[in-house]
PDB file of C-alpha atoms in Angstrom:
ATOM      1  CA  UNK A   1     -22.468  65.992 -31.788  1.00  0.00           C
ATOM      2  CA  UNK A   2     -20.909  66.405 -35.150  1.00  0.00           C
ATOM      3  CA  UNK A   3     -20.338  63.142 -37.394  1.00  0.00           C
ATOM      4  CA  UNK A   4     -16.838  62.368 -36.012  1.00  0.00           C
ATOM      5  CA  UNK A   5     -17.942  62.295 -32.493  1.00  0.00           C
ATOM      6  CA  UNK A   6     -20.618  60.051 -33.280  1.00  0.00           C
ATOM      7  CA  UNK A   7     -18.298  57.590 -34.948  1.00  0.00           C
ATOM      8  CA  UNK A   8     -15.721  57.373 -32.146  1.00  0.00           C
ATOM      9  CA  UNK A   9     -18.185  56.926 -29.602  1.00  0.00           C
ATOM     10  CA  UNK A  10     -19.721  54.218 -31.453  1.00  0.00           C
ATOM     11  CA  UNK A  11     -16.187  52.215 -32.004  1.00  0.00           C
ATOM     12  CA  UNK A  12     -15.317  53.109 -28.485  1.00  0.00           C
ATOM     13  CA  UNK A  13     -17.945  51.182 -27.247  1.00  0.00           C
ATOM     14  CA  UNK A  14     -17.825  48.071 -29.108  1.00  0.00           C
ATOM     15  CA  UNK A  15     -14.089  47.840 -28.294  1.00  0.00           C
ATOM     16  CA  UNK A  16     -14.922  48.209 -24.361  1.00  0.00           C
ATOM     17  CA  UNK A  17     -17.678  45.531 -25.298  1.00  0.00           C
ATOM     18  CA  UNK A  18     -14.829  43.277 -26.608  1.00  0.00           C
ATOM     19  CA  UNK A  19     -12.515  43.615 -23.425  1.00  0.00           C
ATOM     20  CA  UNK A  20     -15.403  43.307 -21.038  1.00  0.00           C
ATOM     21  CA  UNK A  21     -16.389  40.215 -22.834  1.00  0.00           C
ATOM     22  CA  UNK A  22     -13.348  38.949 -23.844  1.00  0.00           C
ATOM     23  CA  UNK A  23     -12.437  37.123 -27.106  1.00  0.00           C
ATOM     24  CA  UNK A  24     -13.689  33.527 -27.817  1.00  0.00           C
ATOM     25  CA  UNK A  25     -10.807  31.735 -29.054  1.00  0.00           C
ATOM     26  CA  UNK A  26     -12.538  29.098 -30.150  1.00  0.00           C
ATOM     27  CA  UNK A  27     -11.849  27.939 -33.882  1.00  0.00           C
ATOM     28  CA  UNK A  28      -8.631  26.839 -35.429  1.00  0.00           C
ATOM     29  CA  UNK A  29      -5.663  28.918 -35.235  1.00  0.00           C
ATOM     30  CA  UNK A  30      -2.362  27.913 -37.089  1.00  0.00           C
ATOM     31  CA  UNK A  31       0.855  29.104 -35.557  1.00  0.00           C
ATOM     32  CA  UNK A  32       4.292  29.978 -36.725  1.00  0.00           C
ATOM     33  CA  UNK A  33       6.840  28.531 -34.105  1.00  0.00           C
ATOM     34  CA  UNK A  34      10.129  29.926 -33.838  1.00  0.00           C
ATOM     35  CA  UNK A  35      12.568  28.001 -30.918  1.00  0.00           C
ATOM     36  CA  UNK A  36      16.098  28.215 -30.471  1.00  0.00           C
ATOM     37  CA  UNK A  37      16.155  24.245 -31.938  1.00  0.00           C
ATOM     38  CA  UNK A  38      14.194  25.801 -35.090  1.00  0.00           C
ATOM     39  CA  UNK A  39      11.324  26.629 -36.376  1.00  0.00           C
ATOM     40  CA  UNK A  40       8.188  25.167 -37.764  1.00  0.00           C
ATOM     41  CA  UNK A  41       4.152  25.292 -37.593  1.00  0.00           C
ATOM     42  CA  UNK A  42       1.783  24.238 -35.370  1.00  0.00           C
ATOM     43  CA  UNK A  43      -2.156  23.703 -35.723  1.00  0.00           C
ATOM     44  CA  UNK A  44      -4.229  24.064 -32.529  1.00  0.00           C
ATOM     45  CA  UNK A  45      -8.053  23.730 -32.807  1.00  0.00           C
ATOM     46  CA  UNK A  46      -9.362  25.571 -29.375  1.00  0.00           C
ATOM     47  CA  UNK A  47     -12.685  25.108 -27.257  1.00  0.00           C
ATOM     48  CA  UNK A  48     -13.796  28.037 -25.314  1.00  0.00           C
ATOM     49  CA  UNK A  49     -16.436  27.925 -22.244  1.00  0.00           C
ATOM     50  CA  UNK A  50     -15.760  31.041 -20.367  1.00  0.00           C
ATOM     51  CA  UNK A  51     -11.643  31.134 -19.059  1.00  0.00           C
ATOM     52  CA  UNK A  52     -11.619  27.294 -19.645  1.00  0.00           C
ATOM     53  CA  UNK A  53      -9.694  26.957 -22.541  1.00  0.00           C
ATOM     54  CA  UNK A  54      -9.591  22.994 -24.324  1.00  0.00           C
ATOM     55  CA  UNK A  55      -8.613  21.028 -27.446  1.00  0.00           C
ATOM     56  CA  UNK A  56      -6.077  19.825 -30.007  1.00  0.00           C
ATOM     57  CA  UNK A  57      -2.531  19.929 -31.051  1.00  0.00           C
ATOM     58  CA  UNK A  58      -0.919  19.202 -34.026  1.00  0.00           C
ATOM     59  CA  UNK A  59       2.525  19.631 -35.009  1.00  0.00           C
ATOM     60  CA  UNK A  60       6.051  18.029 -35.479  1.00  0.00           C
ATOM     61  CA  UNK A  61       5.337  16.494 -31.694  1.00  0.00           C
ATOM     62  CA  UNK A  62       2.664  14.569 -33.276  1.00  0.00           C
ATOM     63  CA  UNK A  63      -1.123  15.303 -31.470  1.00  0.00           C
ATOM     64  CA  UNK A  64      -1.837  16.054 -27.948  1.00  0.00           C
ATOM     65  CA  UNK A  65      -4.597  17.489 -25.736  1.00  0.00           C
ATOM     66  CA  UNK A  66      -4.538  20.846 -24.626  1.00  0.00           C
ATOM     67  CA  UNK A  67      -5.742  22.527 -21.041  1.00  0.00           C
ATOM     68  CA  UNK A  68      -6.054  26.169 -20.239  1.00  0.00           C
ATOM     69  CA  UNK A  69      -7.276  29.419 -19.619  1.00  0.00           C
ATOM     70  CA  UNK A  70      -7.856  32.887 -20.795  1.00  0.00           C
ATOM     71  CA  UNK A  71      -8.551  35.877 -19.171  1.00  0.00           C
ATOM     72  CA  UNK A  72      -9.247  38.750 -20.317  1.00  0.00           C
ATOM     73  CA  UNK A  73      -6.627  39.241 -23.564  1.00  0.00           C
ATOM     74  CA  UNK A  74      -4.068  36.821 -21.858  1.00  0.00           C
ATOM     75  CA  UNK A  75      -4.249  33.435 -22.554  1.00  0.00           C
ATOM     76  CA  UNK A  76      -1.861  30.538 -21.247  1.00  0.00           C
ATOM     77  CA  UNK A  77      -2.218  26.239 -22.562  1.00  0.00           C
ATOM     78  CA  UNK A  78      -0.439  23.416 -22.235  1.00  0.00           C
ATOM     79  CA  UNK A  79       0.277  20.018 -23.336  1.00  0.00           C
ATOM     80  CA  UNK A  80       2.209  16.749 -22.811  1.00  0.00           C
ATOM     81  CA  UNK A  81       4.898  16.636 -25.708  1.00  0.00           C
ATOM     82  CA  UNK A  82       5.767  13.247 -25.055  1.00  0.00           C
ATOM     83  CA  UNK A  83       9.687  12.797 -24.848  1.00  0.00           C
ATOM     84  CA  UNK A  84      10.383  16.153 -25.646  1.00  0.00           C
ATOM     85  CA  UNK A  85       8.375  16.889 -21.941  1.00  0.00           C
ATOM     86  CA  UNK A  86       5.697  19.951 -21.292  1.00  0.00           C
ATOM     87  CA  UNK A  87       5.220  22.272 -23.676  1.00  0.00           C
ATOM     88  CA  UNK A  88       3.504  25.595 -22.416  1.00  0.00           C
ATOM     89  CA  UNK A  89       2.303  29.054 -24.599  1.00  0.00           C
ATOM     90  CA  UNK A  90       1.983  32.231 -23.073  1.00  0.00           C
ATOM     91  CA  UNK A  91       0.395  34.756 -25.611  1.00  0.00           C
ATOM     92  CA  UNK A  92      -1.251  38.442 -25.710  1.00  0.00           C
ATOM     93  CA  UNK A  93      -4.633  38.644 -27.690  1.00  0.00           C
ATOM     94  CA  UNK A  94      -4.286  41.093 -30.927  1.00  0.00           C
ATOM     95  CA  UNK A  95      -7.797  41.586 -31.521  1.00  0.00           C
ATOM     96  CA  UNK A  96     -10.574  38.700 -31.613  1.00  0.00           C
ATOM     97  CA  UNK A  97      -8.262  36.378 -34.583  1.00  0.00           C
ATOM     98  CA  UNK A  98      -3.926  37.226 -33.588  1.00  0.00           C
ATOM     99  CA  UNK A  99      -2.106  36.704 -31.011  1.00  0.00           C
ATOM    100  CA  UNK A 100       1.609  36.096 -30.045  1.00  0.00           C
ATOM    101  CA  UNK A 101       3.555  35.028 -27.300  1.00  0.00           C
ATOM    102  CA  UNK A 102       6.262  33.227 -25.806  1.00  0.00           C
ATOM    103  CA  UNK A 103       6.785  29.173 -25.667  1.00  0.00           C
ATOM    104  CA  UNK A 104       8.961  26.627 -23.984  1.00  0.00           C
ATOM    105  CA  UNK A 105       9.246  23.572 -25.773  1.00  0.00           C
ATOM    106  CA  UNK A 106      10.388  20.973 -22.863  1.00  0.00           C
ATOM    107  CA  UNK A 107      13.660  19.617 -23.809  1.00  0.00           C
ATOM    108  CA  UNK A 108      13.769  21.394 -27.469  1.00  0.00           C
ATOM    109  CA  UNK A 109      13.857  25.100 -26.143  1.00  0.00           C
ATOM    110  CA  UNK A 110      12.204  28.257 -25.258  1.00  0.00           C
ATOM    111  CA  UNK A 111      11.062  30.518 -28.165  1.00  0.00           C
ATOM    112  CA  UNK A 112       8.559  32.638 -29.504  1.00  0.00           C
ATOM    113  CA  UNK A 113       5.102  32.651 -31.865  1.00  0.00           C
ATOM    114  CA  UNK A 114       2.607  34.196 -33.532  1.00  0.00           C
ATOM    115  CA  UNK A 115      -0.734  32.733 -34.097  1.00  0.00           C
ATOM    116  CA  UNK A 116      -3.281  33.755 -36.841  1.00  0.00           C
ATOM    117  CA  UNK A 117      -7.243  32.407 -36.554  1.00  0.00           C
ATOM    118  CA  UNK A 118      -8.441  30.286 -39.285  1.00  0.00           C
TER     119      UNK A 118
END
């Protein structure tokens, strides 16, 4: 195999290595919020133990505990935004540090984000 092959096989297989294993999310990721109410930042810091997905919001809602799960480059959370109601993200894994998605902000609106790893 000449040099070119070698090199594709090699990337090849550490990307199927990444899908099979999936990203670990865990870290903090800082998001850029964009709602039909407005727009704004959030902060999440994220715990990862296989799909179980855990940690911390911070934003203009204040802080709140967040719950879900990830599988494969999906990934879906939650948290209790207090009067505003539920707030839920939906997003698709860019490689193992971006992602975006879609959100609904309970009472303040659906909308969309991107979200960059710290």
């Amino acid at each position: 195999m000449n040099q070119l092959m070698k090199l594709h096989a090699i990337l090849l297989f550490f990307a199927s290595v990444f899908v099979l294993r999936g990203a670990d999310l865990t870290g903090t990721w800082a998001a850029d919020v964009v709602l039909d109410a407005g727009s704004g930042t959030a902060t999440f810091v994220f715990e990862q133990k296989g799909e179980i997905l855990s940690g911390t919001y911070s934003g203009v809602l204040g802080q709140a505990k967040v719950a879900g799960t990830v599988k494969g480059d999906q990934v879906e959370w939650s948290f209790d935004g207090g009067a505003a109601g539920k707030v839920t993200f939906k997003a698709s894994l860019d490689g193992a540090t971006k992602m975006k998605g879609t959100t609904e902000y309970g009472l303040l609106g659906a909308g969309t984000f991107t979200a960059n790893k710290k």
